[in-house]
Every structure is written in C-alpha cells, then in structure tokens.
PDB file of C-alpha atoms in Angstrom:
ATOM      1  CA  UNK J 266      82.986  34.969 126.222  1.00 50.00           C
ATOM      2  CA  UNK J 267      81.930  32.469 123.686  1.00 51.00           C
ATOM      3  CA  UNK J 268      82.889  32.955 120.127  1.00 47.00           C
ATOM      4  CA  UNK J 269      79.716  34.051 118.995  1.00 44.00           C
ATOM      5  CA  UNK J 270      79.183  36.669 121.444  1.00 46.00           C
ATOM      6  CA  UNK J 271      82.991  37.915 120.288  1.00 47.00           C
ATOM      7  CA  UNK J 272      81.889  38.074 116.801  1.00 44.00           C
ATOM      8  CA  UNK J 273      78.909  40.170 117.373  1.00 40.00           C
ATOM      9  CA  UNK J 274      80.840  42.861 119.327  1.00 40.00           C
ATOM     10  CA  UNK J 275      83.664  42.931 116.718  1.00 42.00           C
ATOM     11  CA  UNK J 276      81.062  43.583 114.098  1.00 43.00           C
ATOM     12  CA  UNK J 277      79.549  46.262 116.219  1.00 38.00           C
ATOM     13  CA  UNK J 278      83.074  47.876 116.605  1.00 39.00           C
ATOM     14  CA  UNK J 279      83.411  47.856 112.971  1.00 39.00           C
ATOM     15  CA  UNK J 280      80.314  49.408 112.201  1.00 36.00           C
ATOM     16  CA  UNK J 281      80.968  52.335 114.806  1.00 36.00           C
ATOM     17  CA  UNK J 282      84.230  52.725 113.165  1.00 38.00           C
ATOM     18  CA  UNK J 283      82.959  53.045 109.597  1.00 40.00           C
ATOM     19  CA  UNK J 284      79.657  54.945 110.152  1.00 41.00           C
ATOM     20  CA  UNK J 285      79.541  56.277 113.635  1.00 43.00           C
ATOM     21  CA  UNK J 286      78.964  59.995 114.624  1.00 44.00           C
ATOM     22  CA  UNK J 287      82.573  60.657 114.596  1.00 50.00           C
ATOM     23  CA  UNK J 288      83.500  59.230 111.347  1.00 52.00           C
ATOM     24  CA  UNK J 289      84.920  61.126 108.196  1.00 58.00           C
ATOM     25  CA  UNK J 290      83.859  60.482 104.985  1.00 70.00           C
ATOM     26  CA  UNK J 291      86.858  59.354 102.261  1.00 90.00           C
ATOM     27  CA  UNK J 292      88.452  62.313 100.752  1.00 96.00           C
ATOM     28  CA  UNK J 293      88.039  62.779  97.665  1.00 97.00           C
ATOM     29  CA  UNK J 294      84.546  61.772  97.465  1.00 97.00           C
ATOM     30  CA  UNK J 295      84.068  63.551  94.036  1.00 97.00           C
ATOM     31  CA  UNK J 296      86.051  65.338  91.166  1.00 98.00           C
ATOM     32  CA  UNK J 297      88.038  68.222  92.142  1.00 98.00           C
ATOM     33  CA  UNK J 298      87.979  71.682  90.825  1.00 98.00           C
ATOM     34  CA  UNK J 299      91.268  73.886  90.407  1.00 98.00           C
ATOM     35  CA  UNK J 300      90.501  77.663  89.763  1.00 98.00           C
ATOM     36  CA  UNK J 301      93.174  79.323  87.615  1.00 97.00           C
ATOM     37  CA  UNK J 302      92.511  83.013  87.661  1.00 94.00           C
ATOM     38  CA  UNK J 303      93.918  83.890  84.213  1.00 91.00           C
ATOM     39  CA  UNK J 304      92.546  83.046  81.009  1.00 90.00           C
ATOM     40  CA  UNK J 305      93.531  79.981  78.933  1.00 90.00           C
ATOM     41  CA  UNK J 306      96.402  79.468  76.908  1.00 84.00           C
ATOM     42  CA  UNK J 307      99.081  81.413  78.827  1.00 81.00           C
ATOM     43  CA  UNK J 308     101.950  79.706  80.728  1.00 83.00           C
ATOM     44  CA  UNK J 309     100.181  80.057  83.967  1.00 88.00           C
ATOM     45  CA  UNK J 310      96.961  78.187  82.507  1.00 92.00           C
ATOM     46  CA  UNK J 311      99.473  75.219  81.015  1.00 92.00           C
ATOM     47  CA  UNK J 312     101.008  74.912  84.448  1.00 94.00           C
ATOM     48  CA  UNK J 313      97.384  74.625  86.048  1.00 96.00           C
ATOM     49  CA  UNK J 314      96.428  71.933  83.449  1.00 97.00           C
ATOM     50  CA  UNK J 315      99.724  69.890  83.856  1.00 97.00           C
ATOM     51  CA  UNK J 316      99.308  70.019  87.613  1.00 98.00           C
ATOM     52  CA  UNK J 317      95.813  69.237  87.524  1.00 98.00           C
ATOM     53  CA  UNK J 318      96.239  66.047  85.515  1.00 98.00           C
ATOM     54  CA  UNK J 319      98.859  64.694  87.626  1.00 98.00           C
ATOM     55  CA  UNK J 320      97.248  65.514  90.772  1.00 98.00           C
ATOM     56  CA  UNK J 321      94.221  63.699  89.385  1.00 98.00           C
ATOM     57  CA  UNK J 322      96.002  60.756  88.539  1.00 98.00           C
ATOM     58  CA  UNK J 323      97.372  60.545  92.096  1.00 98.00           C
ATOM     59  CA  UNK J 324      94.097  60.858  93.828  1.00 97.00           C
ATOM     60  CA  UNK J 325      92.085  58.693  91.147  1.00 97.00           C
ATOM     61  CA  UNK J 326      89.795  61.820  90.493  1.00 98.00           C
ATOM     62  CA  UNK J 327      89.664  64.194  87.652  1.00 98.00           C
ATOM     63  CA  UNK J 328      90.735  67.716  88.524  1.00 98.00           C
ATOM     64  CA  UNK J 329      88.612  70.075  86.237  1.00 98.00           C
ATOM     65  CA  UNK J 330      90.516  73.514  85.542  1.00 98.00           C
ATOM     66  CA  UNK J 331      88.422  76.679  85.880  1.00 97.00           C
ATOM     67  CA  UNK J 332      89.663  79.794  84.137  1.00 96.00           C
ATOM     68  CA  UNK J 333      88.094  82.784  86.079  1.00 95.00           C
ATOM     69  CA  UNK J 334      90.772  85.946  84.967  1.00 92.00           C
ATOM     70  CA  UNK J 335      90.200  89.274  85.951  1.00 87.00           C
ATOM     71  CA  UNK J 336      91.565  92.127  88.044  1.00 85.00           C
ATOM     72  CA  UNK J 337      94.839  90.392  88.065  1.00 83.00           C
ATOM     73  CA  UNK J 338      93.514  87.513  89.689  1.00 92.00           C
ATOM     74  CA  UNK J 339      91.915  89.141  92.750  1.00 93.00           C
ATOM     75  CA  UNK J 340      88.551  88.659  91.637  1.00 94.00           C
ATOM     76  CA  UNK J 341      88.686  84.908  91.531  1.00 96.00           C
ATOM     77  CA  UNK J 342      90.474  84.851  94.781  1.00 97.00           C
ATOM     78  CA  UNK J 343      87.482  86.779  96.233  1.00 97.00           C
ATOM     79  CA  UNK J 344      85.109  84.245  94.659  1.00 97.00           C
ATOM     80  CA  UNK J 345      87.020  81.543  95.849  1.00 98.00           C
ATOM     81  CA  UNK J 346      87.104  82.948  99.333  1.00 97.00           C
ATOM     82  CA  UNK J 347      83.471  83.038  99.831  1.00 96.00           C
ATOM     83  CA  UNK J 348      82.882  79.162  98.465  1.00 93.00           C
ATOM     84  CA  UNK J 349      83.240  76.760 101.433  1.00 93.00           C
ATOM     85  CA  UNK J 350      84.516  73.859  99.222  1.00 96.00           C
ATOM     86  CA  UNK J 351      87.167  71.187 100.195  1.00 97.00           C
ATOM     87  CA  UNK J 352      87.341  69.682  96.829  1.00 98.00           C
ATOM     88  CA  UNK J 353      88.444  73.005  95.315  1.00 98.00           C
ATOM     89  CA  UNK J 354      92.020  74.492  95.016  1.00 98.00           C
ATOM     90  CA  UNK J 355      93.186  77.727  94.030  1.00 98.00           C
ATOM     91  CA  UNK J 356      96.322  78.682  91.904  1.00 98.00           C
ATOM     92  CA  UNK J 357      97.559  81.308  93.991  1.00 97.00           C
ATOM     93  CA  UNK J 358     100.608  83.269  92.987  1.00 96.00           C
ATOM     94  CA  UNK J 359     102.521  86.558  93.297  1.00 95.00           C
ATOM     95  CA  UNK J 360      99.675  88.668  91.984  1.00 94.00           C
ATOM     96  CA  UNK J 361      96.943  87.333  94.261  1.00 96.00           C
ATOM     97  CA  UNK J 362      98.896  86.391  97.493  1.00 97.00           C
ATOM     98  CA  UNK J 363     101.458  89.000  97.285  1.00 96.00           C
ATOM     99  CA  UNK J 364     101.293  92.200  95.660  1.00 95.00           C
ATOM    100  CA  UNK J 365      97.433  92.440  95.421  1.00 94.00           C
ATOM    101  CA  UNK J 366      96.758  92.833  98.831  1.00 94.00           C
ATOM    102  CA  UNK J 367      99.781  95.481  99.152  1.00 92.00           C
ATOM    103  CA  UNK J 368      98.155  97.560  96.322  1.00 92.00           C
ATOM    104  CA  UNK J 369      94.323  97.246  97.105  1.00 90.00           C
ATOM    105  CA  UNK J 370      92.801  98.396 100.222  1.00 85.00           C
ATOM    106  CA  UNK J 371      89.408  96.564  99.984  1.00 88.00           C
ATOM    107  CA  UNK J 372      89.903  93.200  98.476  1.00 93.00           C
ATOM    108  CA  UNK J 373      87.239  90.965  99.167  1.00 94.00           C
ATOM    109  CA  UNK J 374      89.358  88.043 100.566  1.00 97.00           C
ATOM    110  CA  UNK J 375      92.437  88.202 103.238  1.00 97.00           C
ATOM    111  CA  UNK J 376      95.210  86.213 101.610  1.00 97.00           C
ATOM    112  CA  UNK J 377      96.275  84.452 104.644  1.00 97.00           C
ATOM    113  CA  UNK J 378      92.952  83.613 106.849  1.00 97.00           C
ATOM    114  CA  UNK J 379      90.503  82.824 103.853  1.00 98.00           C
ATOM    115  CA  UNK J 380      92.751  80.270 102.438  1.00 98.00           C
ATOM    116  CA  UNK J 381      94.758  77.361 103.651  1.00 98.00           C
ATOM    117  CA  UNK J 382      98.374  76.816 102.016  1.00 98.00           C
ATOM    118  CA  UNK J 383      98.921  73.607 100.649  1.00 98.00           C
ATOM    119  CA  UNK J 384     102.004  73.674  98.196  1.00 98.00           C
ATOM    120  CA  UNK J 385     104.551  76.094  96.059  1.00 98.00           C
ATOM    121  CA  UNK J 386     104.303  74.533  92.647  1.00 98.00           C
ATOM    122  CA  UNK J 387     106.818  76.642  90.587  1.00 97.00           C
ATOM    123  CA  UNK J 388     108.844  79.631  90.577  1.00 96.00           C
ATOM    124  CA  UNK J 389     109.592  82.118  87.374  1.00 94.00           C
ATOM    125  CA  UNK J 390     112.635  84.353  87.058  1.00 92.00           C
ATOM    126  CA  UNK J 391     112.592  87.734  85.584  1.00 95.00           C
ATOM    127  CA  UNK J 392     114.911  89.088  83.333  1.00 97.00           C
ATOM    128  CA  UNK J 393     115.973  92.722  82.770  1.00 98.00           C
ATOM    129  CA  UNK J 394     116.528  93.334  78.973  1.00 98.00           C
ATOM    130  CA  UNK J 395     117.492  96.316  77.078  1.00 98.00           C
ATOM    131  CA  UNK J 396     117.441  98.075  73.493  1.00 98.00           C
ATOM    132  CA  UNK J 397     120.794  97.240  72.174  1.00 97.00           C
ATOM    133  CA  UNK J 398     121.325 100.768  70.635  1.00 97.00           C
ATOM    134  CA  UNK J 399     120.460 102.462  74.321  1.00 96.00           C
ATOM    135  CA  UNK J 400     122.797 100.061  76.224  1.00 96.00           C
ATOM    136  CA  UNK J 401     125.174  99.142  73.527  1.00 92.00           C
ATOM    137  CA  UNK J 402     127.598  97.174  75.930  1.00 91.00           C
ATOM    138  CA  UNK J 403     124.937  95.226  77.806  1.00 95.00           C
ATOM    139  CA  UNK J 404     126.376  96.046  81.127  1.00 96.00           C
ATOM    140  CA  UNK J 405     123.963  96.031  83.777  1.00 97.00           C
ATOM    141  CA  UNK J 406     126.730  97.771  86.396  1.00 97.00           C
ATOM    142  CA  UNK J 407     127.078 100.904  83.804  1.00 96.00           C
ATOM    143  CA  UNK J 408     123.350 101.037  83.200  1.00 97.00           C
ATOM    144  CA  UNK J 409     122.591 101.275  86.738  1.00 97.00           C
ATOM    145  CA  UNK J 410     125.488 103.579  87.504  1.00 97.00           C
ATOM    146  CA  UNK J 411     124.172 105.889  84.819  1.00 97.00           C
ATOM    147  CA  UNK J 412     120.697 105.772  86.170  1.00 97.00           C
ATOM    148  CA  UNK J 413     122.191 107.109  89.632  1.00 96.00           C
ATOM    149  CA  UNK J 414     124.170 109.558  88.276  1.00 97.00           C
ATOM    150  CA  UNK J 415     121.447 111.054  86.068  1.00 97.00           C
ATOM    151  CA  UNK J 416     118.070 110.325  87.857  1.00 97.00           C
ATOM    152  CA  UNK J 417     115.021 109.797  85.558  1.00 96.00           C
ATOM    153  CA  UNK J 418     116.885 109.768  82.216  1.00 97.00           C
ATOM    154  CA  UNK J 419     116.410 106.264  81.991  1.00 98.00           C
ATOM    155  CA  UNK J 420     113.313 104.077  81.570  1.00 98.00           C
ATOM    156  CA  UNK J 421     112.021 100.616  82.349  1.00 98.00           C
ATOM    157  CA  UNK J 422     108.792  98.877  80.815  1.00 97.00           C
ATOM    158  CA  UNK J 423     106.542  96.478  82.685  1.00 95.00           C
ATOM    159  CA  UNK J 424     103.464  94.509  81.727  1.00 92.00           C
ATOM    160  CA  UNK J 425     101.498  97.203  83.782  1.00 91.00           C
ATOM    161  CA  UNK J 426     101.146  99.253  86.668  1.00 91.00           C
ATOM    162  CA  UNK J 427     101.220  97.147  89.920  1.00 91.00           C
ATOM    163  CA  UNK J 428     102.331  94.102  88.057  1.00 92.00           C
ATOM    164  CA  UNK J 429     105.039  91.838  89.623  1.00 93.00           C
ATOM    165  CA  UNK J 430     107.740  93.054  87.010  1.00 94.00           C
ATOM    166  CA  UNK J 431     106.794  96.724  87.794  1.00 95.00           C
ATOM    167  CA  UNK J 432     107.356  96.340  91.561  1.00 96.00           C
ATOM    168  CA  UNK J 433     110.576  94.294  90.547  1.00 96.00           C
ATOM    169  CA  UNK J 434     111.685  97.386  88.948  1.00 97.00           C
ATOM    170  CA  UNK J 435     110.863  99.698  91.810  1.00 97.00           C
ATOM    171  CA  UNK J 436     112.777  97.186  94.290  1.00 96.00           C
ATOM    172  CA  UNK J 437     115.720  97.602  91.933  1.00 97.00           C
ATOM    173  CA  UNK J 438     115.411 101.613  92.431  1.00 97.00           C
ATOM    174  CA  UNK J 439     115.167 101.241  95.948  1.00 95.00           C
ATOM    175  CA  UNK J 440     117.928  99.096  96.865  1.00 95.00           C
ATOM    176  CA  UNK J 441     120.401 100.395  94.271  1.00 95.00           C
ATOM    177  CA  UNK J 442     119.663 104.017  94.471  1.00 95.00           C
ATOM    178  CA  UNK J 443     119.039 104.247  90.878  1.00 96.00           C
ATOM    179  CA  UNK J 444     116.076 106.273  89.646  1.00 96.00           C
ATOM    180  CA  UNK J 445     114.823 104.530  86.302  1.00 98.00           C
ATOM    181  CA  UNK J 446     111.489 105.821  85.492  1.00 98.00           C
ATOM    182  CA  UNK J 447     108.736 103.386  85.100  1.00 97.00           C
ATOM    183  CA  UNK J 448     106.697 103.230  81.678  1.00 97.00           C
ATOM    184  CA  UNK J 449     103.571 100.785  81.977  1.00 95.00           C
ATOM    185  CA  UNK J 450     102.273  98.867  79.040  1.00 94.00           C
ATOM    186  CA  UNK J 451      99.191  96.859  78.792  1.00 90.00           C
ATOM    187  CA  UNK J 452     100.861  93.614  78.737  1.00 90.00           C
ATOM    188  CA  UNK J 453     104.023  91.814  78.137  1.00 91.00           C
ATOM    189  CA  UNK J 454     103.863  91.878  74.509  1.00 92.00           C
ATOM    190  CA  UNK J 455     103.433  95.602  74.294  1.00 95.00           C
ATOM    191  CA  UNK J 456     106.531  95.992  76.661  1.00 95.00           C
ATOM    192  CA  UNK J 457     108.796  94.001  74.628  1.00 96.00           C
ATOM    193  CA  UNK J 458     107.571  95.725  71.362  1.00 96.00           C
ATOM    194  CA  UNK J 459     108.505  99.157  73.154  1.00 97.00           C
ATOM    195  CA  UNK J 460     112.079  97.891  74.130  1.00 98.00           C
ATOM    196  CA  UNK J 461     112.669  96.584  70.716  1.00 98.00           C
ATOM    197  CA  UNK J 462     111.589  99.727  69.248  1.00 98.00           C
ATOM    198  CA  UNK J 463     113.452 101.925  71.559  1.00 97.00           C
ATOM    199  CA  UNK J 464     110.380 103.610  73.023  1.00 98.00           C
ATOM    200  CA  UNK J 465     112.172 102.652  76.247  1.00 98.00           C
ATOM    201  CA  UNK J 466     115.689 101.718  77.425  1.00 98.00           C
ATOM    202  CA  UNK J 467     114.854  98.545  79.301  1.00 98.00           C
ATOM    203  CA  UNK J 468     111.836  95.956  80.316  1.00 97.00           C
ATOM    204  CA  UNK J 469     111.546  93.514  83.024  1.00 97.00           C
ATOM    205  CA  UNK J 470     109.781  90.247  81.860  1.00 94.00           C
ATOM    206  CA  UNK J 471     109.396  86.886  82.928  1.00 92.00           C
ATOM    207  CA  UNK J 472     111.946  84.534  81.430  1.00 93.00           C
ATOM    208  CA  UNK J 473     109.633  82.245  79.208  1.00 90.00           C
ATOM    209  CA  UNK J 474     108.188  85.157  77.300  1.00 90.00           C
ATOM    210  CA  UNK J 475     111.522  87.130  77.119  1.00 94.00           C
ATOM    211  CA  UNK J 476     113.826  84.141  76.235  1.00 93.00           C
ATOM    212  CA  UNK J 477     113.224  83.887  72.417  1.00 94.00           C
ATOM    213  CA  UNK J 478     113.826  87.602  71.917  1.00 96.00           C
ATOM    214  CA  UNK J 479     117.157  87.104  73.819  1.00 97.00           C
ATOM    215  CA  UNK J 480     118.165  84.205  71.960  1.00 95.00           C
ATOM    216  CA  UNK J 481     117.673  85.729  68.460  1.00 97.00           C
ATOM    217  CA  UNK J 482     119.311  88.802  69.524  1.00 97.00           C
ATOM    218  CA  UNK J 483     116.569  91.055  69.237  1.00 97.00           C
ATOM    219  CA  UNK J 484     117.208  92.419  72.754  1.00 98.00           C
ATOM    220  CA  UNK J 485     120.093  92.197  75.308  1.00 98.00           C
ATOM    221  CA  UNK J 486     119.862  90.608  78.562  1.00 98.00           C
ATOM    222  CA  UNK J 487     121.298  92.727  81.272  1.00 98.00           C
ATOM    223  CA  UNK J 488     120.514  90.523  84.362  1.00 98.00           C
ATOM    224  CA  UNK J 489     118.476  87.948  85.917  1.00 97.00           C
ATOM    225  CA  UNK J 490     116.331  88.301  89.037  1.00 96.00           C
ATOM    226  CA  UNK J 491     117.109  84.946  90.458  1.00 94.00           C
ATOM    227  CA  UNK J 492     119.530  84.378  93.527  1.00 93.00           C
ATOM    228  CA  UNK J 493     121.910  82.556  90.969  1.00 94.00           C
ATOM    229  CA  UNK J 494     122.572  82.498  87.314  1.00 95.00           C
ATOM    230  CA  UNK J 495     120.362  80.401  85.141  1.00 94.00           C
ATOM    231  CA  UNK J 496     121.021  77.710  82.966  1.00 91.00           C
ATOM    232  CA  UNK J 497     119.372  79.215  79.874  1.00 91.00           C
ATOM    233  CA  UNK J 498     121.286  82.110  80.264  1.00 95.00           C
ATOM    234  CA  UNK J 499     124.708  81.309  81.801  1.00 96.00           C
ATOM    235  CA  UNK J 500     126.601  84.349  80.846  1.00 96.00           C
ATOM    236  CA  UNK J 501     124.036  86.703  82.097  1.00 97.00           C
ATOM    237  CA  UNK J 502     124.767  87.850  85.762  1.00 97.00           C
ATOM    238  CA  UNK J 503     122.140  87.633  88.724  1.00 97.00           C
ATOM    239  CA  UNK J 504     121.568  90.795  90.530  1.00 97.00           C
ATOM    240  CA  UNK J 505     122.751  89.318  93.553  1.00 96.00           C
ATOM    241  CA  UNK J 506     126.254  89.279  92.217  1.00 95.00           C
ATOM    242  CA  UNK J 507     126.520  93.043  91.760  1.00 94.00           C
ATOM    243  CA  UNK J 508     127.664  93.512  95.448  1.00 84.00           C
ATOM    244  CA  UNK J 509     127.596  96.130  97.881  1.00 89.00           C
ATOM    245  CA  UNK J 510     127.727  99.076  95.475  1.00 92.00           C
ATOM    246  CA  UNK J 511     124.228  98.584  94.359  1.00 94.00           C
ATOM    247  CA  UNK J 512     122.791  96.978  97.664  1.00 94.00           C
ATOM    248  CA  UNK J 513     121.363  93.708  96.250  1.00 94.00           C
ATOM    249  CA  UNK J 514     123.995  91.027  97.397  1.00 91.00           C
ATOM    250  CA  UNK J 515     120.720  88.868  98.455  1.00 90.00           C
ATOM    251  CA  UNK J 516     118.510  90.009  95.767  1.00 94.00           C
ATOM    252  CA  UNK J 517     115.833  87.818  94.615  1.00 94.00           C
ATOM    253  CA  UNK J 518     112.369  88.590  92.683  1.00 95.00           C
ATOM    254  CA  UNK J 519     110.766  85.828  91.380  1.00 95.00           C
ATOM    255  CA  UNK J 520     106.977  84.790  89.966  1.00 94.00           C
ATOM    256  CA  UNK J 521     105.527  82.340  91.883  1.00 96.00           C
ATOM    257  CA  UNK J 522     102.725  79.946  91.907  1.00 97.00           C
ATOM    258  CA  UNK J 523     101.158  77.092  94.270  1.00 98.00           C
ATOM    259  CA  UNK J 524      98.092  76.023  95.544  1.00 98.00           C
ATOM    260  CA  UNK J 525      95.886  76.869  98.199  1.00 98.00           C
ATOM    261  CA  UNK J 526      92.619  75.210  99.598  1.00 98.00           C
ATOM    262  CA  UNK J 527      89.961  77.150 100.940  1.00 98.00           C
ATOM    263  CA  UNK J 528      90.017  77.856 104.933  1.00 97.00           C
ATOM    264  CA  UNK J 529      87.338  75.374 105.689  1.00 96.00           C
ATOM    265  CA  UNK J 530      89.662  72.225 104.377  1.00 97.00           C
ATOM    266  CA  UNK J 531      90.410  70.245 107.396  1.00 97.00           C
ATOM    267  CA  UNK J 532      94.026  69.196 108.178  1.00 98.00           C
ATOM    268  CA  UNK J 533      93.668  65.893 107.105  1.00 97.00           C
ATOM    269  CA  UNK J 534      92.245  67.188 103.552  1.00 98.00           C
ATOM    270  CA  UNK J 535      95.240  69.561 103.515  1.00 98.00           C
ATOM    271  CA  UNK J 536      97.671  66.691 104.172  1.00 98.00           C
ATOM    272  CA  UNK J 537      96.064  64.598 101.528  1.00 98.00           C
ATOM    273  CA  UNK J 538      96.522  67.205  98.939  1.00 98.00           C
ATOM    274  CA  UNK J 539     100.143  67.766  99.884  1.00 98.00           C
ATOM    275  CA  UNK J 540     101.116  64.263  99.759  1.00 98.00           C
ATOM    276  CA  UNK J 541      99.363  63.794  96.190  1.00 98.00           C
ATOM    277  CA  UNK J 542     101.110  66.830  95.031  1.00 98.00           C
ATOM    278  CA  UNK J 543     104.596  65.688  96.263  1.00 98.00           C
ATOM    279  CA  UNK J 544     103.977  62.527  94.446  1.00 98.00           C
ATOM    280  CA  UNK J 545     103.046  64.336  91.283  1.00 98.00           C
ATOM    281  CA  UNK J 546     105.929  66.733  91.602  1.00 97.00           C
ATOM    282  CA  UNK J 547     108.364  63.796  92.084  1.00 97.00           C
ATOM    283  CA  UNK J 548     107.618  62.344  88.394  1.00 97.00           C
ATOM    284  CA  UNK J 549     110.641  63.356  85.901  1.00 97.00           C
ATOM    285  CA  UNK J 550     108.129  63.811  83.078  1.00 97.00           C
ATOM    286  CA  UNK J 551     105.915  66.398  84.884  1.00 97.00           C
ATOM    287  CA  UNK J 552     109.058  68.037  86.067  1.00 96.00           C
ATOM    288  CA  UNK J 553     110.584  68.077  82.370  1.00 95.00           C
ATOM    289  CA  UNK J 554     107.226  69.652  81.191  1.00 95.00           C
ATOM    290  CA  UNK J 555     107.004  72.420  83.406  1.00 94.00           C
ATOM    291  CA  UNK J 556     110.860  73.132  82.903  1.00 92.00           C
ATOM    292  CA  UNK J 557     110.110  73.257  79.270  1.00 89.00           C
ATOM    293  CA  UNK J 558     107.982  76.332  80.212  1.00 87.00           C
ATOM    294  CA  UNK J 559     110.570  78.309  81.541  1.00 86.00           C
ATOM    295  CA  UNK J 560     109.310  77.434  85.278  1.00 92.00           C
ATOM    296  CA  UNK J 561     111.231  75.769  88.045  1.00 93.00           C
ATOM    297  CA  UNK J 562     109.498  72.975  89.859  1.00 96.00           C
ATOM    298  CA  UNK J 563     109.473  73.435  93.620  1.00 97.00           C
ATOM    299  CA  UNK J 564     107.627  71.434  96.493  1.00 97.00           C
ATOM    300  CA  UNK J 565     107.759  71.577 100.246  1.00 98.00           C
ATOM    301  CA  UNK J 566     105.314  71.663 103.092  1.00 98.00           C
ATOM    302  CA  UNK J 567     102.087  73.663 103.648  1.00 98.00           C
ATOM    303  CA  UNK J 568     103.740  75.392 106.381  1.00 98.00           C
ATOM    304  CA  UNK J 569     107.018  76.578 103.947  1.00 98.00           C
ATOM    305  CA  UNK J 570     104.288  77.780 101.528  1.00 98.00           C
ATOM    306  CA  UNK J 571     102.641  79.688 104.142  1.00 98.00           C
ATOM    307  CA  UNK J 572     105.845  81.135 105.140  1.00 98.00           C
ATOM    308  CA  UNK J 573     106.795  82.354 101.705  1.00 98.00           C
ATOM    309  CA  UNK J 574     103.463  84.260 101.430  1.00 98.00           C
ATOM    310  CA  UNK J 575     103.764  85.673 104.823  1.00 98.00           C
ATOM    311  CA  UNK J 576     107.220  87.229 103.968  1.00 97.00           C
ATOM    312  CA  UNK J 577     106.222  88.187 100.160  1.00 97.00           C
ATOM    313  CA  UNK J 578     103.110  90.383 101.545  1.00 97.00           C
ATOM    314  CA  UNK J 579     105.450  92.132 103.907  1.00 97.00           C
ATOM    315  CA  UNK J 580     107.908  92.510 101.229  1.00 96.00           C
ATOM    316  CA  UNK J 581     105.840  94.069  98.440  1.00 96.00           C
ATOM    317  CA  UNK J 582     103.961  96.041 101.165  1.00 96.00           C
ATOM    318  CA  UNK J 583     107.138  97.661 102.037  1.00 95.00           C
ATOM    319  CA  UNK J 584     108.087  98.408  98.138  1.00 96.00           C
ATOM    320  CA  UNK J 585     104.591  99.734  97.608  1.00 95.00           C
ATOM    321  CA  UNK J 586     104.768 102.027 100.524  1.00 95.00           C
ATOM    322  CA  UNK J 587     108.266 103.093  99.758  1.00 94.00           C
ATOM    323  CA  UNK J 588     107.773 103.670  96.072  1.00 92.00           C
ATOM    324  CA  UNK J 589     104.245 105.435  96.412  1.00 91.00           C
ATOM    325  CA  UNK J 590     102.564 103.258  94.228  1.00 91.00           C
ATOM    326  CA  UNK J 591      98.847 103.736  93.517  1.00 85.00           C
ATOM    327  CA  UNK J 592      96.575 101.877  91.079  1.00 81.00           C
ATOM    328  CA  UNK J 593      93.255 102.832  90.041  1.00 67.00           C
TER     329      UNK J 593
END
C-alpha cells in the first residue's frame, strides 16, 4: 500500500469516527439549566447559585438557575420529570426525593425512575431549641423524660405539616417513646416566633436559621440532629448521645440537597456532570462559602446519592405510616 492510499484510508477513518452514525455529539453542546424548586433569596437558592457558577466554570458553559417554587418542591419535580433534557439538572432534596413521595399518593413523578442521581451536594443539620422559661435547664434528657411521663403535655413547633422538621419531631417521638404534640406553623419564621413567645415549648429548625437566635440567647439549644456534635455548637449534645434509654444511639436526621439529571441522560453525560461537580466541590473557596451558610459540603458518586435517596424514601415512609401523618 503506497503512502497516498494509506493517507486516504486514515482520513476516511477519522471522518467516520467524528461524524459517523454511531458518533456522540460533544456534551455539553449548549448552556445548562438548574431547576431550584424554591423561591429566590433563601439558603437553598443561594446554594443552587453557588454550585451553578462553580459547575459552569468547570464545563465552560453558563448554568442558569430557574426558580420554580410550589407545593414543597413537588410541582417542579413533576415538571422536570416530563422534560427530556440532558442539559438540565434538578436541585433535589429531602422534600422532593425523601418525604414528598411518602406523603402524597398521586405525585406526577417517581423519585427514582424519573431521575438519575448525580451528586449529593450538602447536608444541613437540624437543632431542637426550647423556650428558656418552659425548659429552664436546657436539658434534653429531662425534657424527653417529662414528655414520656406526661404524654401530650409538651409541644414542638415545625415549619409546617409534612415538612422535614415535622417528621424529624415525629421520628424523635417514635424512637424515644415520648409523646410531644406537634404544632405546625407557616414557615420557620413563625415557628421561631412562637417558641420565643412561649406559645410552644420547643421548635425543630434548620441550623442556619436557628443559629442567630441561639447565639443571642433568645432560645436554648437542647440537641442537634446530626450524628455528632457541631463545631458551631460544641456544648450542645447530639441526640445520638442519649443512649439506649431513648433508643437513639444512631440517630441522624438532616436536610440534604443534591443534583439529579433527567432519566433520559446517558451514562456518559451523568459521568461528565459528576466529574465536573467533584472538581467544583474540591475548590476550598466554594466549600468555605457553603459552610458559611450553615451547610456541610459533601460529594460521592452518583450511586452513593442514589442509595441515600432509596434509604430516605424507605425511612420517611415508615415515619409517615407509624405517626399516621396526613396532609391536605
């Protein structure tokens, strides 16, 4: 074979590889969307925008955040599931991919089969706070013992019926044997106002929003729901420390946020998304900014995130059924 013939065959092979029927176009081929199922301005929205900017820098594309609030994130999740777009990501969390499917029977999506897990981004611990007059010693053990000995005389507020803070309180009831009456409010702000005013004994809230009130001494911190104590509250016990008396040796209940792709995204696209997010989350500046907002940067593989979602779906379904929780 002469040199000219070899050159022609090599050129033909190159053309087939680049543009043949089996070739895959480069991804991303255009800018991306990141659907945030909460309104602008809150911690969740800030996390979405920080991650979007860092991911875009890794991919060389703009990642546009689209806020689509409503129905505790389930409306946006249903809409996302109907859109076959491999250039879109959904900011999935405990509401859309953990608690919502346990609470609502007729959701317009399946949290596992309509989505492809990409990455766990951050977790957010909760904290049990109390009115300082109603729980003067700020002793979580004494509080739970009293709630066991005198059922339904103690109360806890949450950000609303069916929220993660509500179900965390019900999980504490189920494991500890206490019977603390749930009092729902329309958001974390009204719930905190209620516990400060003494309308309720206690309140379960996400750490970022509760921490300022704890630091100023407006409320007392009884316990955190993370597996271990938190650097922000080193003197406040984790519920997991309470021992066999309360059945919470391995207790952990945190809010979590991650990214899912549409089910139509290929293995290669999910792997590319995951690798870009790994690089983004390795940036010390991004980790610092996420930590500043009271979140714990995480990571892991798509399979890791998928396993978390599966386990959370099962756990919160058990809590909903055991506590007979019904939402309208």
